[in-house]
Structure formats: structure tokens, C-alpha cells
């Protein structure tokens, strides 16, 4: 099956700093999503981005499908950005997602 | 507010017990999923369902079964719980838009400990 690798595995930032999270995948995908899991365990969908660039406030994402990677940018980080960020993909007509192992982000004051 | 509700936040069961984890969604979604989350492994798909009475195995179905008798409810069953099934279990539902977007909503998870 498709492999999804995320880097870095852990990241510590001071409030106000910017960061880039990376997701590499091993095959062509028709669905790529970024999720944020808050410290209480709730997973929230951030972006649906199988290709191209999207922005939502301080967050933006870019997927280069031909090179099989996606980037999530966090600007002016806040403590509420802490948690785990997951990249997830699917192929073909299936809606089931394959998740990466996540990037754990801690934003400190 | 649309929701996926998991019946228990925390659960402790004994080895060999039959365990039921319940998930209910109120969004009329066709697709429902059960994942387990373990440190360093991300989320792994156990079973999923595209319709009532339909089920398909995910990546790690061994030791689990599922039931979907009604569209809004998807149950995960541990036939004989073992300590290696201690984990966080996450239920999700999804819809499919004409543009191919699968919108996912997750429940808040059930942390199961098998002793």
C-alpha cells in the first residue's frame, strides 16, 4: 500500500515563529488532507489539498502532486497551534485515508 | 453542529472480555471508519463501511469485527480483548462531494485499556 512519511517528527517553537511541516507519499493520490489533533485528542480537518496551494488565516498548504509531497506552513505560531499534525492520503476511488505518523508541535511562550 | 459521538471516552476491560465500541453520526454520511492510534504509528484503519450492512477490512482487522445495522451507527467489536488492543480508538464519517472531496469528521476517541 501507499506509504506516507512526515517530517520532522517533533518540533518545538517559540510563540510567533514560523514553521514548515512536510509530507512525502509513495504513489499518486487523488485525495490529500491535513489534520490537526489538539492536546485533548480531537482531530480537525485543516485542508483538502490533492494539488495546488490553499490558505486559511495563518495556515497554508501546498501540494506538488508530480513530486509526491505536500507542505503545511504555520506562520506566527500560537500556543493553540500545539498538538499533532497529520497528513493523510487516498488513492483510486476509495475514500479511506492512509495516515502518516504525524508531526508533534509544541509552541511555547 | 454536526457530530460523531463515541459512547465512551475511557474504558477499562479485562483480557478475554467481549468489548463493544459504539459510534453514532448525525450527518447522514454514507461512509464510516474505525481507526486505532498508537504512539509513533499514526492512525491505522481497522474496518470501514460504505453503506448499511456493508463492511470492508482495513489494514489491521485481525481481532476485530464491525456491525452497521443502521446508517448512523457503526460498532467496533473486540471478540476477545487482549492487552495488545490497548489503544486509542477513533471513529470517523465522511461524505463525498461532486469535486471528489471526502470531508471527514472524527469523534473524540475512546481510550481503551485491556488489563
PDB file of C-alpha atoms in Angstrom:
ATOM      1  CA  UNK A   1       0.000   0.000   0.000  1.00  0.00           C
ATOM      2  CA  UNK A   2       0.894   3.644  -0.176  1.00  0.00           C
ATOM      3  CA  UNK A   3       3.484   4.950   2.275  1.00  0.00           C
ATOM      4  CA  UNK A   4       3.188   8.361   3.946  1.00  0.00           C
ATOM      5  CA  UNK A   5       6.171   9.908   5.707  1.00  0.00           C
ATOM      6  CA  UNK A   6       6.083  13.101   7.731  1.00  0.00           C
ATOM      7  CA  UNK A   7       8.919  15.268   8.958  1.00  0.00           C
ATOM      8  CA  UNK A   8      10.054  16.404  11.386  1.00  0.00           C
ATOM      9  CA  UNK A   9       8.564  14.007  13.955  1.00  0.00           C
ATOM     10  CA  UNK A  10       8.813  16.617  16.699  1.00  0.00           C
ATOM     11  CA  UNK A  11       9.049  20.387  16.651  1.00  0.00           C
ATOM     12  CA  UNK A  12       9.314  22.973  19.422  1.00  0.00           C
ATOM     13  CA  UNK A  13       8.701  26.622  18.566  1.00  0.00           C
ATOM     14  CA  UNK A  14       8.532  29.864  20.434  1.00  0.00           C
ATOM     15  CA  UNK A  15       5.326  31.775  20.025  1.00  0.00           C
ATOM     16  CA  UNK A  16       5.479  33.965  16.940  1.00  0.00           C
ATOM     17  CA  UNK A  17       7.838  31.726  14.974  1.00  0.00           C
ATOM     18  CA  UNK A  18       7.082  30.210  11.582  1.00  0.00           C
ATOM     19  CA  UNK A  19       7.378  26.551  10.627  1.00  0.00           C
ATOM     20  CA  UNK A  20       7.088  24.171   7.703  1.00  0.00           C
ATOM     21  CA  UNK A  21       5.876  20.589   8.028  1.00  0.00           C
ATOM     22  CA  UNK A  22       6.473  18.115   5.223  1.00  0.00           C
ATOM     23  CA  UNK A  23       4.560  15.078   3.952  1.00  0.00           C
ATOM     24  CA  UNK A  24       6.019  12.686   1.353  1.00  0.00           C
ATOM     25  CA  UNK A  25       3.927   9.965  -0.237  1.00  0.00           C
ATOM     26  CA  UNK A  26       4.965   6.997  -2.323  1.00  0.00           C
ATOM     27  CA  UNK A  27       2.310   6.901  -5.048  1.00  0.00           C
ATOM     28  CA  UNK A  28      -0.130   9.089  -6.964  1.00  0.00           C
ATOM     29  CA  UNK A  29      -3.021  10.296  -4.837  1.00  0.00           C
ATOM     30  CA  UNK A  30      -6.410  11.784  -5.570  1.00  0.00           C
ATOM     31  CA  UNK A  31      -7.029  12.982  -2.048  1.00  0.00           C
ATOM     32  CA  UNK A  32      -4.656  14.601   0.431  1.00  0.00           C
ATOM     33  CA  UNK A  33      -5.778  16.118   3.694  1.00  0.00           C
ATOM     34  CA  UNK A  34      -4.049  17.784   6.619  1.00  0.00           C
ATOM     35  CA  UNK A  35      -5.454  17.315  10.121  1.00  0.00           C
ATOM     36  CA  UNK A  36      -4.671  18.850  13.493  1.00  0.00           C
ATOM     37  CA  UNK A  37      -5.128  16.769  16.643  1.00  0.00           C
ATOM     38  CA  UNK A  38      -5.395  19.009  19.694  1.00  0.00           C
ATOM     39  CA  UNK A  39      -3.973  18.015  23.086  1.00  0.00           C
ATOM     40  CA  UNK A  40      -7.389  16.571  24.056  1.00  0.00           C
ATOM     41  CA  UNK A  41      -7.327  14.161  21.112  1.00  0.00           C
ATOM     42  CA  UNK A  42      -9.849  15.790  18.789  1.00  0.00           C
ATOM     43  CA  UNK A  43      -8.911  15.629  15.101  1.00  0.00           C
ATOM     44  CA  UNK A  44      -9.892  18.593  12.954  1.00  0.00           C
ATOM     45  CA  UNK A  45      -9.619  18.751   9.187  1.00  0.00           C
ATOM     46  CA  UNK A  46      -7.434  21.690   8.108  1.00  0.00           C
ATOM     47  CA  UNK A  47      -7.111  21.344   4.341  1.00  0.00           C
ATOM     48  CA  UNK A  48      -8.248  19.188   1.472  1.00  0.00           C
ATOM     49  CA  UNK A  49      -5.398  19.726  -0.988  1.00  0.00           C
ATOM     50  CA  UNK A  50      -4.605  16.997  -3.557  1.00  0.00           C
ATOM     51  CA  UNK A  51      -2.749  19.656  -5.592  1.00  0.00           C
ATOM     52  CA  UNK A  52      -2.053  23.369  -5.595  1.00  0.00           C
ATOM     53  CA  UNK A  53      -1.985  25.887  -2.759  1.00  0.00           C
ATOM     54  CA  UNK A  54      -4.576  26.957  -0.208  1.00  0.00           C
ATOM     55  CA  UNK A  55      -4.523  29.408   2.661  1.00  0.00           C
ATOM     56  CA  UNK A  56      -6.653  29.710   5.760  1.00  0.00           C
ATOM     57  CA  UNK A  57      -5.582  32.502   8.082  1.00  0.00           C
ATOM     58  CA  UNK A  58      -2.112  31.802   9.450  1.00  0.00           C
ATOM     59  CA  UNK A  59      -2.045  28.342   7.872  1.00  0.00           C
ATOM     60  CA  UNK A  60      -1.351  27.494   4.278  1.00  0.00           C
ATOM     61  CA  UNK A  61      -0.629  24.294   2.395  1.00  0.00           C
ATOM     62  CA  UNK A  62       0.961  23.376  -0.899  1.00  0.00           C
ATOM     63  CA  UNK A  63       0.890  20.014  -2.642  1.00  0.00           C
ATOM     64  CA  UNK A  64       3.157  19.211  -5.587  1.00  0.00           C
ATOM     65  CA  UNK A  65       1.469  16.060  -6.807  1.00  0.00           C
ATOM     66  CA  UNK A  66       4.017  15.327  -9.552  1.00  0.00           C
ATOM     67  CA  UNK A  67       6.804  15.243  -6.965  1.00  0.00           C
ATOM     68  CA  UNK A  68       4.670  13.473  -4.329  1.00  0.00           C
ATOM     69  CA  UNK A  69       4.952  15.865  -1.431  1.00  0.00           C
ATOM     70  CA  UNK A  70       2.915  18.377   0.486  1.00  0.00           C
ATOM     71  CA  UNK A  71       3.931  21.185   2.830  1.00  0.00           C
ATOM     72  CA  UNK A  72       1.987  22.776   5.664  1.00  0.00           C
ATOM     73  CA  UNK A  73       3.096  26.267   6.673  1.00  0.00           C
ATOM     74  CA  UNK A  74       2.284  27.751  10.061  1.00  0.00           C
ATOM     75  CA  UNK A  75       3.060  31.439  10.439  1.00  0.00           C
ATOM     76  CA  UNK A  76       3.176  33.478  13.645  1.00  0.00           C
ATOM     77  CA  UNK A  77       2.597  30.353  15.710  1.00  0.00           C
ATOM     78  CA  UNK A  78       0.426  30.478  18.829  1.00  0.00           C
ATOM     79  CA  UNK A  79       0.205  28.135  21.816  1.00  0.00           C
ATOM     80  CA  UNK A  80      -3.157  26.947  20.496  1.00  0.00           C
ATOM     81  CA  UNK A  81      -1.333  25.521  17.461  1.00  0.00           C
ATOM     82  CA  UNK A  82       0.207  22.865  19.699  1.00  0.00           C
ATOM     83  CA  UNK A  83      -0.735  19.266  19.019  1.00  0.00           C
ATOM     84  CA  UNK A  84      -0.076  16.700  16.338  1.00  0.00           C
ATOM     85  CA  UNK A  85      -0.379  17.421  12.622  1.00  0.00           C
ATOM     86  CA  UNK A  86      -1.257  14.523  10.340  1.00  0.00           C
ATOM     87  CA  UNK A  87      -1.108  14.202   6.607  1.00  0.00           C
ATOM     88  CA  UNK A  88      -3.464  11.601   5.116  1.00  0.00           C
ATOM     89  CA  UNK A  89      -3.944  10.399   1.547  1.00  0.00           C
ATOM     90  CA  UNK A  90      -6.128   8.131  -0.504  1.00  0.00           C
ATOM     91  CA  UNK A  91      -5.837   6.659  -3.986  1.00  0.00           C
ATOM     92  CA  UNK A  92      -8.263   5.468  -6.624  1.00  0.00           C
ATOM     93  CA  UNK A  93     -11.947   5.713  -5.836  1.00  0.00           C
ATOM     94  CA  UNK A  94     -11.641   4.767  -2.197  1.00  0.00           C
ATOM     95  CA  UNK A  95     -12.420   7.323   0.482  1.00  0.00           C
ATOM     96  CA  UNK A  96     -10.395   5.527   3.119  1.00  0.00           C
ATOM     97  CA  UNK A  97      -7.359   7.515   4.212  1.00  0.00           C
ATOM     98  CA  UNK A  98      -3.835   6.343   4.948  1.00  0.00           C
ATOM     99  CA  UNK A  99      -2.233   8.499   7.636  1.00  0.00           C
ATOM    100  CA  UNK A 100       1.352   9.467   8.221  1.00  0.00           C
ATOM    101  CA  UNK A 101       2.855   9.139  11.690  1.00  0.00           C
ATOM    102  CA  UNK A 102       2.417  12.837  12.389  1.00  0.00           C
ATOM    103  CA  UNK A 103       4.475  15.848  13.481  1.00  0.00           C
ATOM    104  CA  UNK A 104       4.132  16.732  17.155  1.00  0.00           C
ATOM    105  CA  UNK A 105       4.308  20.522  17.560  1.00  0.00           C
ATOM    106  CA  UNK A 106       4.796  22.333  20.844  1.00  0.00           C
ATOM    107  CA  UNK A 107       4.551  26.110  20.880  1.00  0.00           C
ATOM    108  CA  UNK A 108       5.985  27.738  23.986  1.00  0.00           C
ATOM    109  CA  UNK A 109       5.623  31.266  25.369  1.00  0.00           C
TER     110      UNK A 109
ATOM    111  CA  UNK B   1     -23.256  21.439  14.960  1.00  0.00           C
ATOM    112  CA  UNK B   2     -22.581  18.166  13.151  1.00  0.00           C
ATOM    113  CA  UNK B   3     -21.189  15.402  15.288  1.00  0.00           C
ATOM    114  CA  UNK B   4     -19.619  11.994  15.516  1.00  0.00           C
ATOM    115  CA  UNK B   5     -20.246  10.664  19.005  1.00  0.00           C
ATOM    116  CA  UNK B   6     -18.330   7.802  20.583  1.00  0.00           C
ATOM    117  CA  UNK B   7     -20.084   6.194  23.517  1.00  0.00           C
ATOM    118  CA  UNK B   8     -17.183   6.164  25.983  1.00  0.00           C
ATOM    119  CA  UNK B   9     -14.165   8.402  26.497  1.00  0.00           C
ATOM    120  CA  UNK B  10     -12.313   5.925  28.693  1.00  0.00           C
ATOM    121  CA  UNK B  11     -12.843   2.192  29.040  1.00  0.00           C
ATOM    122  CA  UNK B  12     -11.060  -0.489  31.079  1.00  0.00           C
ATOM    123  CA  UNK B  13     -11.730  -4.129  30.237  1.00  0.00           C
ATOM    124  CA  UNK B  14     -10.276  -7.486  31.247  1.00  0.00           C
ATOM    125  CA  UNK B  15      -8.410  -9.840  28.933  1.00  0.00           C
ATOM    126  CA  UNK B  16     -10.837 -12.182  27.166  1.00  0.00           C
ATOM    127  CA  UNK B  17     -13.890  -9.924  27.513  1.00  0.00           C
ATOM    128  CA  UNK B  18     -16.047  -9.086  24.523  1.00  0.00           C
ATOM    129  CA  UNK B  19     -15.926  -5.324  24.028  1.00  0.00           C
ATOM    130  CA  UNK B  20     -18.280  -3.098  22.063  1.00  0.00           C
ATOM    131  CA  UNK B  21     -17.279   0.400  20.967  1.00  0.00           C
ATOM    132  CA  UNK B  22     -20.176   2.435  19.631  1.00  0.00           C
ATOM    133  CA  UNK B  23     -20.116   5.338  17.186  1.00  0.00           C
ATOM    134  CA  UNK B  24     -23.059   7.443  16.041  1.00  0.00           C
ATOM    135  CA  UNK B  25     -23.081  10.234  13.448  1.00  0.00           C
ATOM    136  CA  UNK B  26     -25.880  12.692  12.788  1.00  0.00           C
ATOM    137  CA  UNK B  27     -24.795  13.901   9.338  1.00  0.00           C
ATOM    138  CA  UNK B  28     -26.371  11.208   7.138  1.00  0.00           C
ATOM    139  CA  UNK B  29     -22.919  10.229   5.869  1.00  0.00           C
ATOM    140  CA  UNK B  30     -22.599   7.030   3.851  1.00  0.00           C
ATOM    141  CA  UNK B  31     -19.034   6.245   4.893  1.00  0.00           C
ATOM    142  CA  UNK B  32     -17.892   5.336   8.385  1.00  0.00           C
ATOM    143  CA  UNK B  33     -14.487   4.241   9.656  1.00  0.00           C
ATOM    144  CA  UNK B  34     -12.733   2.838  12.703  1.00  0.00           C
ATOM    145  CA  UNK B  35      -9.073   3.713  13.284  1.00  0.00           C
ATOM    146  CA  UNK B  36      -6.726   2.966  16.135  1.00  0.00           C
ATOM    147  CA  UNK B  37      -3.987   5.364  17.145  1.00  0.00           C
ATOM    148  CA  UNK B  38      -0.758   4.274  18.797  1.00  0.00           C
ATOM    149  CA  UNK B  39       2.332   6.370  19.614  1.00  0.00           C
ATOM    150  CA  UNK B  40       4.730   6.554  16.686  1.00  0.00           C
ATOM    151  CA  UNK B  41       2.351   4.698  14.355  1.00  0.00           C
ATOM    152  CA  UNK B  42      -0.190   7.364  13.454  1.00  0.00           C
ATOM    153  CA  UNK B  43      -3.745   6.254  12.717  1.00  0.00           C
ATOM    154  CA  UNK B  44      -4.292   2.810  11.235  1.00  0.00           C
ATOM    155  CA  UNK B  45      -7.542   1.722   9.598  1.00  0.00           C
ATOM    156  CA  UNK B  46      -9.273  -1.276  11.170  1.00  0.00           C
ATOM    157  CA  UNK B  47     -12.569  -1.502   9.253  1.00  0.00           C
ATOM    158  CA  UNK B  48     -14.771   0.757   7.183  1.00  0.00           C
ATOM    159  CA  UNK B  49     -18.262   0.745   5.753  1.00  0.00           C
ATOM    160  CA  UNK B  50     -19.705   2.409   2.657  1.00  0.00           C
ATOM    161  CA  UNK B  51     -23.329   1.572   3.407  1.00  0.00           C
ATOM    162  CA  UNK B  52     -25.691  -0.146   5.795  1.00  0.00           C
ATOM    163  CA  UNK B  53     -24.798  -3.815   6.351  1.00  0.00           C
ATOM    164  CA  UNK B  54     -21.643  -3.299   4.315  1.00  0.00           C
ATOM    165  CA  UNK B  55     -18.146  -3.666   5.712  1.00  0.00           C
ATOM    166  CA  UNK B  56     -14.626  -3.890   4.387  1.00  0.00           C
ATOM    167  CA  UNK B  57     -11.378  -4.761   6.096  1.00  0.00           C
ATOM    168  CA  UNK B  58      -8.810  -2.073   6.585  1.00  0.00           C
ATOM    169  CA  UNK B  59      -5.117  -2.537   7.230  1.00  0.00           C
ATOM    170  CA  UNK B  60      -5.297  -4.212  10.664  1.00  0.00           C
ATOM    171  CA  UNK B  61      -8.634  -6.087  11.000  1.00  0.00           C
ATOM    172  CA  UNK B  62      -7.327  -9.083  12.965  1.00  0.00           C
ATOM    173  CA  UNK B  63      -9.061  -9.490  16.307  1.00  0.00           C
ATOM    174  CA  UNK B  64     -11.863  -7.065  15.407  1.00  0.00           C
ATOM    175  CA  UNK B  65     -15.258  -7.182  13.766  1.00  0.00           C
ATOM    176  CA  UNK B  66     -17.832  -4.490  12.984  1.00  0.00           C
ATOM    177  CA  UNK B  67     -21.563  -4.041  12.628  1.00  0.00           C
ATOM    178  CA  UNK B  68     -23.555  -1.469  10.716  1.00  0.00           C
ATOM    179  CA  UNK B  69     -27.275  -2.190  11.020  1.00  0.00           C
ATOM    180  CA  UNK B  70     -28.311   1.463  10.688  1.00  0.00           C
ATOM    181  CA  UNK B  71     -26.772   4.237   8.611  1.00  0.00           C
ATOM    182  CA  UNK B  72     -25.942   6.406  11.602  1.00  0.00           C
ATOM    183  CA  UNK B  73     -24.336   3.739  13.786  1.00  0.00           C
ATOM    184  CA  UNK B  74     -21.072   1.837  13.319  1.00  0.00           C
ATOM    185  CA  UNK B  75     -19.940  -0.539  16.056  1.00  0.00           C
ATOM    186  CA  UNK B  76     -16.484  -1.981  16.605  1.00  0.00           C
ATOM    187  CA  UNK B  77     -16.327  -5.332  18.383  1.00  0.00           C
ATOM    188  CA  UNK B  78     -13.336  -6.889  20.078  1.00  0.00           C
ATOM    189  CA  UNK B  79     -14.334 -10.554  20.216  1.00  0.00           C
ATOM    190  CA  UNK B  80     -11.832 -11.455  22.957  1.00  0.00           C
ATOM    191  CA  UNK B  81      -9.909  -8.451  24.197  1.00  0.00           C
ATOM    192  CA  UNK B  82      -6.147  -8.751  24.527  1.00  0.00           C
ATOM    193  CA  UNK B  83      -3.575  -6.435  26.060  1.00  0.00           C
ATOM    194  CA  UNK B  84      -2.165  -5.552  22.618  1.00  0.00           C
ATOM    195  CA  UNK B  85      -5.513  -3.977  21.815  1.00  0.00           C
ATOM    196  CA  UNK B  86      -4.926  -1.293  24.420  1.00  0.00           C
ATOM    197  CA  UNK B  87      -5.100   1.848  22.312  1.00  0.00           C
ATOM    198  CA  UNK B  88      -6.989   4.998  21.355  1.00  0.00           C
ATOM    199  CA  UNK B  89      -9.871   4.163  19.016  1.00  0.00           C
ATOM    200  CA  UNK B  90     -11.199   6.841  16.683  1.00  0.00           C
ATOM    201  CA  UNK B  91     -14.394   6.713  14.674  1.00  0.00           C
ATOM    202  CA  UNK B  92     -14.948   8.902  11.622  1.00  0.00           C
ATOM    203  CA  UNK B  93     -17.572   9.507   8.991  1.00  0.00           C
ATOM    204  CA  UNK B  94     -17.195  11.089   5.577  1.00  0.00           C
ATOM    205  CA  UNK B  95     -19.177  12.423   2.656  1.00  0.00           C
ATOM    206  CA  UNK B  96     -18.259  12.691  -0.986  1.00  0.00           C
ATOM    207  CA  UNK B  97     -18.684  15.925  -2.911  1.00  0.00           C
ATOM    208  CA  UNK B  98     -19.040  16.153  -6.712  1.00  0.00           C
ATOM    209  CA  UNK B  99     -15.498  17.557  -6.868  1.00  0.00           C
ATOM    210  CA  UNK B 100     -14.097  14.436  -5.244  1.00  0.00           C
ATOM    211  CA  UNK B 101     -13.559  15.894  -1.819  1.00  0.00           C
ATOM    212  CA  UNK B 102     -14.112  13.482   1.056  1.00  0.00           C
ATOM    213  CA  UNK B 103     -14.992  15.597   4.079  1.00  0.00           C
ATOM    214  CA  UNK B 104     -14.041  13.789   7.251  1.00  0.00           C
ATOM    215  CA  UNK B 105     -15.403  14.287  10.767  1.00  0.00           C
ATOM    216  CA  UNK B 106     -13.833  12.436  13.686  1.00  0.00           C
ATOM    217  CA  UNK B 107     -15.218  11.511  17.066  1.00  0.00           C
ATOM    218  CA  UNK B 108     -13.297  12.468  20.189  1.00  0.00           C
ATOM    219  CA  UNK B 109     -11.940   8.962  20.682  1.00  0.00           C
ATOM    220  CA  UNK B 110     -12.202   6.095  23.168  1.00  0.00           C
ATOM    221  CA  UNK B 111      -9.102   5.243  25.145  1.00  0.00           C
ATOM    222  CA  UNK B 112      -9.344   1.511  25.816  1.00  0.00           C
ATOM    223  CA  UNK B 113      -7.146  -0.221  28.350  1.00  0.00           C
ATOM    224  CA  UNK B 114      -7.157  -4.029  28.488  1.00  0.00           C
ATOM    225  CA  UNK B 115      -5.783  -5.465  31.735  1.00  0.00           C
TER     226      UNK B 115
END
